Structure formats: C-alpha cells, structure tokens
Short mmCIF file of C-alpha atoms and ligand atoms in Angstrom, two decimals:
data_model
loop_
_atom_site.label_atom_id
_atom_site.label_comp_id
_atom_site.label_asym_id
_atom_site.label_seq_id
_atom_site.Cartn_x
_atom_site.Cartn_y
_atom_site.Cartn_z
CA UNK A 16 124.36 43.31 92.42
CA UNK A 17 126.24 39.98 92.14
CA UNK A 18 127.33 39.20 88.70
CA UNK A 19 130.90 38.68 90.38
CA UNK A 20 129.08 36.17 92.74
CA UNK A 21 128.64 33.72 89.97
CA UNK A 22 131.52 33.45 87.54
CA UNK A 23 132.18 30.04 86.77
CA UNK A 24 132.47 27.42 83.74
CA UNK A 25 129.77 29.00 81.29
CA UNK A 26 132.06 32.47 81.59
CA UNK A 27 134.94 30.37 81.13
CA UNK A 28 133.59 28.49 77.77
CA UNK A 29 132.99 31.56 76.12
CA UNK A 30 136.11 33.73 77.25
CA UNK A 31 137.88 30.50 75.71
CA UNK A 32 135.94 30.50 72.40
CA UNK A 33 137.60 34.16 71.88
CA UNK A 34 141.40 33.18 73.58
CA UNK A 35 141.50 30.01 70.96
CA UNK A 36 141.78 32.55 68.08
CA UNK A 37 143.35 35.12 69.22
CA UNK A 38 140.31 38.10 67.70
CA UNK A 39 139.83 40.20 70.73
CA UNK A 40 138.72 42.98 68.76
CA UNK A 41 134.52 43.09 67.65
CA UNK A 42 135.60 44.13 64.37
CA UNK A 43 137.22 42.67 61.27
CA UNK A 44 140.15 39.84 60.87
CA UNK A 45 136.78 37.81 59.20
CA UNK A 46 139.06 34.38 58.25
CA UNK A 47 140.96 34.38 61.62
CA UNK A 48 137.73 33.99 64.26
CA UNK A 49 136.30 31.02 63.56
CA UNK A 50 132.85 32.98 63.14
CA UNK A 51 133.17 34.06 67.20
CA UNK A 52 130.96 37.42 67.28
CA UNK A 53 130.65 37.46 70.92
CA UNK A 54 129.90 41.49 70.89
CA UNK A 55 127.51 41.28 68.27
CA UNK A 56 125.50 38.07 69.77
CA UNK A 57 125.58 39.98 73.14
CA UNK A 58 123.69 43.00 70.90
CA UNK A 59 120.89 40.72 69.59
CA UNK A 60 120.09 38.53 72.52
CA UNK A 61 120.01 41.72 74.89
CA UNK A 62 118.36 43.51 72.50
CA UNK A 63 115.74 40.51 72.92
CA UNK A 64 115.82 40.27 76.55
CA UNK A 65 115.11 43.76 76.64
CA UNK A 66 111.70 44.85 74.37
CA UNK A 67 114.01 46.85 71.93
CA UNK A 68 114.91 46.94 68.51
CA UNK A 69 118.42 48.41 68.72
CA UNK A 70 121.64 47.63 71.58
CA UNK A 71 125.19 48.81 71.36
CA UNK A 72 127.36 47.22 73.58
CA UNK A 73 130.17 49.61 75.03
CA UNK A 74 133.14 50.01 76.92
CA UNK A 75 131.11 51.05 79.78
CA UNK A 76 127.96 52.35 81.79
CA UNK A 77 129.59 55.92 81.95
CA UNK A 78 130.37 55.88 78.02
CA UNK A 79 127.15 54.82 77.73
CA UNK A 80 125.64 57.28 78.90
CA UNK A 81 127.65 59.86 77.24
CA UNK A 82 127.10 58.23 73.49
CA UNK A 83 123.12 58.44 74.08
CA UNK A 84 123.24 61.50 74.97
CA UNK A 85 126.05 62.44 71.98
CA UNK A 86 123.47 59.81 69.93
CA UNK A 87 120.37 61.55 70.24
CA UNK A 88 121.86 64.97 69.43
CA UNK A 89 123.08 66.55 72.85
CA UNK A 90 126.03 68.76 72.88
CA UNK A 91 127.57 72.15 74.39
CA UNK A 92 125.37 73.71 76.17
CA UNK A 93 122.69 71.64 76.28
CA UNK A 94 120.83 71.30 79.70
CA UNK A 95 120.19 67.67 81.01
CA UNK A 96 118.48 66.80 84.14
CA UNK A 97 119.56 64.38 86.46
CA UNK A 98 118.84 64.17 90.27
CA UNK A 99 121.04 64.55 93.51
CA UNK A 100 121.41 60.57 94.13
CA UNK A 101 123.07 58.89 91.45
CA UNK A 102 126.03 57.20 90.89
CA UNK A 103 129.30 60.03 89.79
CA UNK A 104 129.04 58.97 86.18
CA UNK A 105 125.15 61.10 85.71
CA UNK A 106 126.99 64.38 85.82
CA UNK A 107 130.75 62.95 83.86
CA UNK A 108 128.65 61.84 81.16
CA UNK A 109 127.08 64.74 80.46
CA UNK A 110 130.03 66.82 81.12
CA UNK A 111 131.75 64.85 78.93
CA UNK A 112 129.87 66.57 76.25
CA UNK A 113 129.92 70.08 77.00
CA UNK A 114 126.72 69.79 78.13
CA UNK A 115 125.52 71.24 81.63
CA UNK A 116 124.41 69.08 84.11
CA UNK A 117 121.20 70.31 86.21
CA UNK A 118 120.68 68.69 89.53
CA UNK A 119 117.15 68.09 91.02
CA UNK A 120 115.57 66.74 94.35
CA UNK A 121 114.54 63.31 94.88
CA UNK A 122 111.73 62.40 96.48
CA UNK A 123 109.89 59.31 98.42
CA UNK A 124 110.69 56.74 95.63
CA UNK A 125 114.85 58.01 95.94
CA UNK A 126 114.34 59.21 92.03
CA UNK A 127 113.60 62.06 90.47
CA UNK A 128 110.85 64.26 91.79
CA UNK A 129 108.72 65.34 88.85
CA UNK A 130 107.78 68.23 90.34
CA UNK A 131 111.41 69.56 90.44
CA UNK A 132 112.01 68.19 87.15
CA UNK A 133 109.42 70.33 85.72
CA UNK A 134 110.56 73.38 87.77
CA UNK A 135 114.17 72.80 86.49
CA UNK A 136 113.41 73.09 83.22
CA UNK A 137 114.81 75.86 80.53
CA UNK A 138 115.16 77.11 76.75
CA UNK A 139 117.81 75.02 77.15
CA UNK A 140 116.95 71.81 78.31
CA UNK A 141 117.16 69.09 76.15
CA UNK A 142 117.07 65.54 78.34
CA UNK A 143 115.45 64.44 81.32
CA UNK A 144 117.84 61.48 83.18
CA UNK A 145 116.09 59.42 85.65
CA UNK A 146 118.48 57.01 87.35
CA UNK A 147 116.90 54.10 88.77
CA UNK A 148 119.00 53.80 91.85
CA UNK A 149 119.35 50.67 93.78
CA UNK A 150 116.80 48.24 91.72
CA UNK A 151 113.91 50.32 91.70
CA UNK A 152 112.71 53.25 89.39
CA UNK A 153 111.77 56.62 88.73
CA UNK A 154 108.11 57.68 87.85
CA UNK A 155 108.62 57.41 84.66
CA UNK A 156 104.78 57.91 83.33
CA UNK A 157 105.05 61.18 84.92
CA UNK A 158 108.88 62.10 83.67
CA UNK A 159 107.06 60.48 80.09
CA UNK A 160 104.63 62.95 79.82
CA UNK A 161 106.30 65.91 81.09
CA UNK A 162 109.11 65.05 78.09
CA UNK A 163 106.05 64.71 75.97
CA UNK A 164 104.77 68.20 76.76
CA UNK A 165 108.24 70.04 76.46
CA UNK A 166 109.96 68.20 73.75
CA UNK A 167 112.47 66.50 75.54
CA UNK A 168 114.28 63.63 75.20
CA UNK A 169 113.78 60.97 78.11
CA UNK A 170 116.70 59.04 78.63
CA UNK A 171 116.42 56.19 81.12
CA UNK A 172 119.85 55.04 83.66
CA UNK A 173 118.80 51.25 84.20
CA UNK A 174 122.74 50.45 85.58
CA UNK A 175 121.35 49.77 88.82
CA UNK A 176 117.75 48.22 87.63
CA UNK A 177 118.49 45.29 84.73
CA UNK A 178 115.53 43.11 84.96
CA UNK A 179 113.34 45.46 86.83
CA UNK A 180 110.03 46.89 84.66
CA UNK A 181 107.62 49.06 84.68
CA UNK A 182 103.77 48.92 83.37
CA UNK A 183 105.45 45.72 82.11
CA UNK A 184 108.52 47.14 79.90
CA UNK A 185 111.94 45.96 80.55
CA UNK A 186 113.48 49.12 82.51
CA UNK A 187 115.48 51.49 79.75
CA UNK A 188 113.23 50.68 76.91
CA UNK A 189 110.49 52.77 78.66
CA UNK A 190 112.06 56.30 77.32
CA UNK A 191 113.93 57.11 74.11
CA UNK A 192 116.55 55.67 75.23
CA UNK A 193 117.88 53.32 78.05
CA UNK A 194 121.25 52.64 79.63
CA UNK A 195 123.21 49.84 81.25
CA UNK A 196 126.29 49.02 83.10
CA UNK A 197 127.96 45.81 83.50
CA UNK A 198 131.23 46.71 85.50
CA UNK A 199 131.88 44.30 88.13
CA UNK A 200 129.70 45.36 90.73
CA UNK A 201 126.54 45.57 88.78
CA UNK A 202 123.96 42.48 88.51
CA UNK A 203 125.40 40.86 85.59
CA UNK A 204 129.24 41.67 84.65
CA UNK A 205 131.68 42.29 81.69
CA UNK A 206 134.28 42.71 84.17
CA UNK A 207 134.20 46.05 82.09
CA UNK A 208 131.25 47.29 79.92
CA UNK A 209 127.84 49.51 79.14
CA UNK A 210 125.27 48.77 76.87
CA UNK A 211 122.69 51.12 75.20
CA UNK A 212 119.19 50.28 73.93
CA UNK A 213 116.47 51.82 71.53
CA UNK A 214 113.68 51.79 69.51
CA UNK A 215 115.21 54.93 67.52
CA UNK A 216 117.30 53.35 64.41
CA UNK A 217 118.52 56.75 64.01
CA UNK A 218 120.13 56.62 67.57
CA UNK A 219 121.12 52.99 67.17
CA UNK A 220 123.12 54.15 63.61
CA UNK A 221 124.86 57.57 65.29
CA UNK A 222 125.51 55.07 68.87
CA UNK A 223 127.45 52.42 66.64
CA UNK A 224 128.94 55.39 64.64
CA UNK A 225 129.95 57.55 67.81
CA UNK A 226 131.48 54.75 69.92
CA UNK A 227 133.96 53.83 66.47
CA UNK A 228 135.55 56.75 66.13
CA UNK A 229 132.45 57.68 64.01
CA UNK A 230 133.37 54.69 61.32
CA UNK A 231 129.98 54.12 59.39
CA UNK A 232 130.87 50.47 59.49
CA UNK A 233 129.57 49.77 55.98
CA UNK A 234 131.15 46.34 54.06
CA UNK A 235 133.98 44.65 55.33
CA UNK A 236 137.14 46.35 54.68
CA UNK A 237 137.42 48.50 57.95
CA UNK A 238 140.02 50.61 56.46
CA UNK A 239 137.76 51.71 53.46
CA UNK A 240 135.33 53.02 55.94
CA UNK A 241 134.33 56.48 55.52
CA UNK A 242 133.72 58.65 58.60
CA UNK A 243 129.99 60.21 58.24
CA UNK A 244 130.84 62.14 61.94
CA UNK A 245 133.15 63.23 64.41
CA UNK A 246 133.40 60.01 67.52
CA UNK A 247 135.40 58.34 70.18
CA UNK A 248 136.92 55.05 70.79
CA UNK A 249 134.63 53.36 73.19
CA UNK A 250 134.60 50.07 71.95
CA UNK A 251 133.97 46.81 73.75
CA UNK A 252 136.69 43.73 73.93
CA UNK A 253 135.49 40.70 72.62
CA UNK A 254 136.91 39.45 75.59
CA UNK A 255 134.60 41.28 77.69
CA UNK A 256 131.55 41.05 75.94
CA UNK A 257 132.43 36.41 75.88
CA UNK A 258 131.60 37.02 79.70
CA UNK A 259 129.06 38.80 79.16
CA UNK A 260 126.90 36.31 77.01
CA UNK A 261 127.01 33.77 79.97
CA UNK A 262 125.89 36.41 82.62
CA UNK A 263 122.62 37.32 80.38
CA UNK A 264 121.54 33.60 80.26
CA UNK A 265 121.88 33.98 84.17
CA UNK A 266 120.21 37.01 84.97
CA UNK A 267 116.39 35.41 85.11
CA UNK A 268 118.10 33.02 87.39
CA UNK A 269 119.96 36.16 89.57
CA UNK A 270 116.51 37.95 89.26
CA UNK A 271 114.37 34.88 90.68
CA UNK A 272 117.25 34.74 94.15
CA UNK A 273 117.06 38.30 94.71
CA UNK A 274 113.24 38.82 95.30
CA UNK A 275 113.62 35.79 97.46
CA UNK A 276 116.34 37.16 99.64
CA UNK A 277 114.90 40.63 99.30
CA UNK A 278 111.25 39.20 100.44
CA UNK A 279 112.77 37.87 103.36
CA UNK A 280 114.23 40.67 104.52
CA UNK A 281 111.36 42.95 103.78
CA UNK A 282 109.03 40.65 105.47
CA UNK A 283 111.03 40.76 108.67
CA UNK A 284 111.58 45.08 108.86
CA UNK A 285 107.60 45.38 108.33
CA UNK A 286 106.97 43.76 111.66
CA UNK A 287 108.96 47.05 112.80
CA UNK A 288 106.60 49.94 114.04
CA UNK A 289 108.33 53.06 112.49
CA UNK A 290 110.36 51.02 109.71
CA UNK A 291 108.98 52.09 106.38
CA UNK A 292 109.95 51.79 102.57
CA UNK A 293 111.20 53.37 99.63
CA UNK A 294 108.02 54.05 97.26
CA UNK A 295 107.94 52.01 93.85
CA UNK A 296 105.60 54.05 91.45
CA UNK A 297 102.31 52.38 90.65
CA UNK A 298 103.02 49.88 87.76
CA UNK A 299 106.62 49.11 88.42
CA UNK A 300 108.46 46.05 89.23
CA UNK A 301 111.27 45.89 91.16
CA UNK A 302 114.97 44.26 89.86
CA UNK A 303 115.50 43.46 93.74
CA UNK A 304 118.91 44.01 93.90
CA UNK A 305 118.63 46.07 96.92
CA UNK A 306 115.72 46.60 99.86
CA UNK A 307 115.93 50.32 100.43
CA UNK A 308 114.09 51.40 103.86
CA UNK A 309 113.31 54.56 105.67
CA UNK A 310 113.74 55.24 109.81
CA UNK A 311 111.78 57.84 111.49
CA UNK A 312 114.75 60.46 111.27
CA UNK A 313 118.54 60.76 110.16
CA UNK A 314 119.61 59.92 113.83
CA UNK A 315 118.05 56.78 113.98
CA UNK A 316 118.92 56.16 110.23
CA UNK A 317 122.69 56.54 111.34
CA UNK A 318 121.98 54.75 114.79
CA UNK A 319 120.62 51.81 112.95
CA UNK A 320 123.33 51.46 110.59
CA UNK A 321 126.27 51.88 112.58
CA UNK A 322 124.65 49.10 115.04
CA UNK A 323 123.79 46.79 111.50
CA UNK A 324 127.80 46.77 110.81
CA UNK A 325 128.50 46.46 114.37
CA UNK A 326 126.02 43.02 114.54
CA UNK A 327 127.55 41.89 111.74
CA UNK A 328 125.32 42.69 109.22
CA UNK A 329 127.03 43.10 106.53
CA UNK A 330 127.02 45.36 102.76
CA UNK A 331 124.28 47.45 104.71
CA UNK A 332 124.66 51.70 103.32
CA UNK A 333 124.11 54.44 104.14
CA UNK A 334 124.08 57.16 101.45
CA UNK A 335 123.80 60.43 102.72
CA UNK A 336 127.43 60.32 103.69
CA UNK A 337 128.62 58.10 100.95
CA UNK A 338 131.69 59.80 98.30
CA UNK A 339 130.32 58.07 95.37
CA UNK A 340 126.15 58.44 95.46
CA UNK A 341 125.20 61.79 96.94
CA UNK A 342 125.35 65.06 96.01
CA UNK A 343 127.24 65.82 99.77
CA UNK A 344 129.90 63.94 98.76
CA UNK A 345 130.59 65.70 95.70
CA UNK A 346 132.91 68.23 96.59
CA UNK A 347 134.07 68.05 93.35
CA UNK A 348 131.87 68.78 91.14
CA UNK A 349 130.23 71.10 93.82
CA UNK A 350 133.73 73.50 93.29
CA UNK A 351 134.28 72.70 89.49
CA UNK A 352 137.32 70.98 90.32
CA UNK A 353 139.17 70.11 87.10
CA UNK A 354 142.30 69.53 85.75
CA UNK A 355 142.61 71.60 82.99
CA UNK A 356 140.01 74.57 81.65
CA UNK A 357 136.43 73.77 81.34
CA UNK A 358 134.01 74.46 78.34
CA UNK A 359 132.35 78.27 78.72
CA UNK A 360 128.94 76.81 78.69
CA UNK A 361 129.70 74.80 81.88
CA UNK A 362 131.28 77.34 83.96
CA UNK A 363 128.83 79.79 82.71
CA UNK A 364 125.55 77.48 83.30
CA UNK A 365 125.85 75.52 86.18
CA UNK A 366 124.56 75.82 88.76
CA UNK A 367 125.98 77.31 92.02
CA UNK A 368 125.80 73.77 93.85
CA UNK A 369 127.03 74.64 97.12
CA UNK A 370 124.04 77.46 97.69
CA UNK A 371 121.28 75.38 96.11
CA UNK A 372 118.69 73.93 98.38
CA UNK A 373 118.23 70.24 98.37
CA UNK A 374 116.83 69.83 101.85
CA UNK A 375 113.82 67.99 100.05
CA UNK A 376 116.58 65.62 99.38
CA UNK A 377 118.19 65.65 102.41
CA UNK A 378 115.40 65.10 104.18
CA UNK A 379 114.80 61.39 102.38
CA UNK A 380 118.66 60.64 101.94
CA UNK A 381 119.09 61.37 105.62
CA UNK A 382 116.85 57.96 106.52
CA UNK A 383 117.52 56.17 103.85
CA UNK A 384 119.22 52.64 104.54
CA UNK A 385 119.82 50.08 102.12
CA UNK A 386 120.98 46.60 102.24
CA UNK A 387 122.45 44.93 98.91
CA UNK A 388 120.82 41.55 98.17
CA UNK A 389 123.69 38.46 97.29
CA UNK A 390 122.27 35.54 95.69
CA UNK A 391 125.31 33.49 96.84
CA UNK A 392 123.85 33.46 100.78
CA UNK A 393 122.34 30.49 101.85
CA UNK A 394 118.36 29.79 102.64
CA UNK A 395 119.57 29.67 106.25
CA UNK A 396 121.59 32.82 106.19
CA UNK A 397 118.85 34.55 104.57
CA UNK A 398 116.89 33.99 107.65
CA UNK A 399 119.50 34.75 109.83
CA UNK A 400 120.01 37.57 108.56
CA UNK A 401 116.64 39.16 108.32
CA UNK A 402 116.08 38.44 111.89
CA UNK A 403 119.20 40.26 112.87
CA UNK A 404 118.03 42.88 111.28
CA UNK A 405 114.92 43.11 112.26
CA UNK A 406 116.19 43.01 116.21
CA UNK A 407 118.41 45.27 115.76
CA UNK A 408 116.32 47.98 114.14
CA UNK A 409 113.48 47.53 116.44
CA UNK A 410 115.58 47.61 119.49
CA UNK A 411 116.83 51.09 118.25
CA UNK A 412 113.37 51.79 117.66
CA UNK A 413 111.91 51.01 121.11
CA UNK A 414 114.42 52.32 123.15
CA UNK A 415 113.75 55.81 121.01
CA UNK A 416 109.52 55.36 121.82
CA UNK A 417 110.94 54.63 125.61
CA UNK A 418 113.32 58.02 125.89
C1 LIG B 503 127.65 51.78 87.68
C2 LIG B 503 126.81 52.91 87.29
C3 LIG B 503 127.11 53.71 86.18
C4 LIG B 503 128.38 53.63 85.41
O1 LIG B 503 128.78 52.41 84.99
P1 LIG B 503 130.31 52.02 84.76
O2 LIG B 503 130.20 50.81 83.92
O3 LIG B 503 130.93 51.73 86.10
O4 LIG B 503 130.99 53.15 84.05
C5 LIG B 503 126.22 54.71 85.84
N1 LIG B 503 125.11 54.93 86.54
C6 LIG B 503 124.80 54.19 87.63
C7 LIG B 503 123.53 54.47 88.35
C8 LIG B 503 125.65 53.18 88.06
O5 LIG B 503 125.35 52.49 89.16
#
C-alpha cells in the first residue's frame, strides 16, 4: 500500500497552493485563499472516482469509521458486527460510540463468514462491518442480503481495498455506506486522513454535521452557525487533504503496477503443489495491494515465513501472531483494558473474548501469508523476487512430502 512510495512534485504543487496563503483550515477566511478548496475538491473528485453521490473527507480512517456509524444513527448499545481480522480501529470505532463491538469468524476469503454473521446476530444489532483486509473483499452479496432480511445497516471498511470492486462497484459504495483511510501506509496518502462515502444524503448531511462539532454549515459566517446536533472535531487540514488531490490522480496508475507485481508473484506460487489462495467472492475485483496465500498447515505457514525474511524477502506477514490485525494479539480489548470507566452497555454486552471459540478463524489465520505489493520495485526485481519465493516455499514444501 504505497502512497508513501510516490510523493513527489504533483504533492508538492498542491501542498504549496495551500502554504502560499496561509488557509490551512477547510472552512471560512473566504478573501484570504485565493479560492484554494483543496478538502472540498478532494470530496467531489473522490466522490466521482468512487460511484457515489456523497464523500466527507476526515481526519482519519478510524474517525471515519466512527462518524458512519454515529451518521447513520448508531449509538450506546447498539450491536455492530465486525470479524476477528481487522485492523485495531473496527472495534475503537465502534467503541468510540458506546456501541458494543461483536466479533465473528472469518472464513476462506479472510472476511467475514456470513454464516457467523447471521448467527451473531441480536435485538440489538444494528450494523454489519465487513473489512476488506489486504486488497480483497468480503462477500458482500451475501452480507447484502442478510442486512436486507434483518434491517441492518451494511457498512463497508474499504481502508485496505481503494480501487478494488465488486460486481463492478467501486469497493465502499456497495453497502450503505463505505469507508477509507489514507494514513501513510495505505495505497494513496494524506499523510493523515479518512474519507466516507454514500448514496444516503441524509448520512452525507449528519457525516459533515458530526465531524464539525455538529455545525450545520449553512451560509458563510461560521460563527452564525447553529448546531442542529451534538459532534466532534474531526476535521481534515487543508494541508492534508492538498496531498491528497495528487495521490487520487495516481491511484489508476498505483492500481495498474500492483496487479502487475501481484501477477507475477501469483504466477510463480501456483507452480507450488500445496500453495493455495485466499478466495475472492464471485464478482469481485481485486485492489492488488497484497497476494494473500495459504500453506498446508500453521507449521509450514510459520516455516515458510521465517525462511521468506531469512532469504531476503522482504514486507512478507504473517498475521496470526501480528499485535495490530488479529484478534490473538488483542490482549487488550480481550481484558477491557481501559483507562478510565467504560460505558455500562459495553461492559455489560460484550462478549467474553478470551472463552469464545474462533478456531474457524484460527484455522485460516494460522496459514495465512501475505506479501505487500510496492509499485516502486523494478520489472527485474519483480522477477527476482517471485522466483525467490517460489523456491523457497516449494523447498519447504518438498522436504515436508519427503519427511
Ligand atoms: C488503516 C486502517 C484503518 C484506520 O485508518 P487510520 O487512518 O490509520 O485511522 C481502519 N481499518 C483498516 C482495515 C485499516 O487498514
């Protein structure tokens, strides 16, 4: 996810456009900024890019989540389902909120198993949260229509899948409502910054509302603004959102590199006897940002990546044992550590983490390997690369069939 691979003069144009006046804030000062709306031309074209009618940009992924979730309604109490591997932010965004967050196995496509989805689900539930981990995504046809059938809302985490679709719709503008990061890991970059998109102007209204300190942002005299509902400040920089408008007119460009690198790879670990891959639901495409593969068991799956880093190949993972992506890792949220008093409906709803069983998980975490896709390697190292790989795993491999 290489956004940070590719800053250069087009970042620097823009980023200069806002330091010439001095207006680092998205709102007001009118006369001073030289008509330099670099959050609100970030809203449109992505909006564009995207399928949707509506995008707030924010000051993250993580408040992103949170305001579509405060956007569409969800509060105290409310259940929201969200599966074992994610990224941290799934269960501090709904947290955030009051609201509880309900963990559920994964299955072959490292997303949320519909099956336990539908299992999980309660008088309380209100939101279903796919994440679409490591460029590819969730069944969402299935999560669709079991939202459909319960009345819930179906709220789409595309941070790690820009530019990935499915049955031909952008990813996040498949469910009610999709989110985005753009920190500086993720495919295109902010440095800082989240982004929400819609088709539901009532979401888009309470989104721009909720991240403003719940300013209705009606005429032009900020401080006349009248405060239809309780918010936050998660505003954007202007600053931020300047590098952000160069990175969008790159990401076809980033898109195009990575299933090239990515096919190369691939192409050399199916050769393997006993390598096999993460499943992308019928009708989805890919963002490529990552090729995700499976080995025959979590030995080998440990064996082979512990011998990738040790041939050099590098920005290989393994998640099962990861802090930031597994539920394993999560000691913390496992124990309820936090620093002051929780809300009652947390401590009271949650669910007792440490006795639940997610060997259905475990069992597809534990041979899970993934290796993240640069665009800033050369045709040559591609090759190189892939090849390594593919001796190293199928020297692990064969020396297994041989024992
Ligand atoms: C990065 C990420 C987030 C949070 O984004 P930040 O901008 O870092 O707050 C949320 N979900 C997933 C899946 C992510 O990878």
């Amino acid at each position: 996810m290489p956004g940070f691979e590719i800053f250069g003069a087009e970042e620097r144009k823009q980023v200069n456009d806002v330091l010439e006046t001095g207006v680092l804030m998205r709102y007001g000062f009118d006369g001073m900024r030289n008509n330099h709306w670099k959050a609100k031309e970030f809203e449109t074209a992505f909006a564009e890019r995207m399928q949707s009618a509506h995008c707030q940009l924010v000051s993250s992924g993580t408040a992103a989540l949170t305001i579509a979730l405060a956007s569409a309604g969800v509060g105290a109490g409310d259940e929201v389902i969200m599966p074992t591997f994610t990224f941290v932010a799934s269960f501090e965004s709904i947290m955030m909120l009051g609201a509880v967050p309900v963990l559920v196995d994964i299955d072959d496509t490292l997303t949320l198993d519909p099956k336990a989805v539908e299992a999980a689900i309660t008088s309380k539930t209100k939101c279903v949260m796919p994440v679409h981990m490591c460029g590819s995504m969730a069944d969402l046809k299935a999560l669709k229509s079991i939202c459909e059938a319960h009345n819930l809302l179906l709220l789409e985490d595309a941070c790690q899948a820009i530019g990935g679709t499915f049955e031909g719709k952008p990813l996040g503008s498949y469910g009610d409502l999709g989110c985005f990061s753009f920190d500086y890991v993720k495919t295109i970059t902010c440095g800082e910054g989240g982004g929400i998109i819609t088709n539901n102007e009532k979401y888009a209204i309470n989104a721009d509302q909720y991240q403003d300190h719940g300013h209705d942002h009606v005429g032009n005299d900020r401080g006349a603004e009248t405060h239809p509902t309780l918010g936050y400040n998660f505003r954007i920089s202007e600053l931020n959102a300047a590098v952000g408008l160069a990175q969008l007119d790159k990401l076809d460009g980033i898109l195009k590199l990575q299933k090239k690198h990515y096919t190369y790879m691939r192409e050399a670990l199916e050769s393997v006897d006993g390598v096999t891959f993460r499943r992308v639901p019928e009708g989805g495409v890919e963002n490529y940002s990552f090729l995700n593969f499976f080995l025959p068991t979590e030995a080998l799956a440990q064996k082979v990546h512990k011998a990738l880093s040790e041939a050099g190949v590098d920005a290989c993972f393994y998640w099962y044992t990861n802090n930031w992506h597994y539920i394993n890792g999560w000691e913390h949220l496992r124990d309820l550590k936090a620093m002051g008093n929780l809300p009652s409906e947390i401590k009271q709803q949650m669910q007792q983490l440490n006795e639940t069983d997610f060997s259905k998980s475990d069992a597809w975490m534990g041979r899970t390997v993934s290796s993240l896709v640069k665009i800033g390697w050369k045709e040559a190292q591609v090759k190189e690369r892939a090849e390594k790989m593919k001796q190293v795993v199928s020297e692990i491999l064969s020396t297994e069939r041989i024992q």
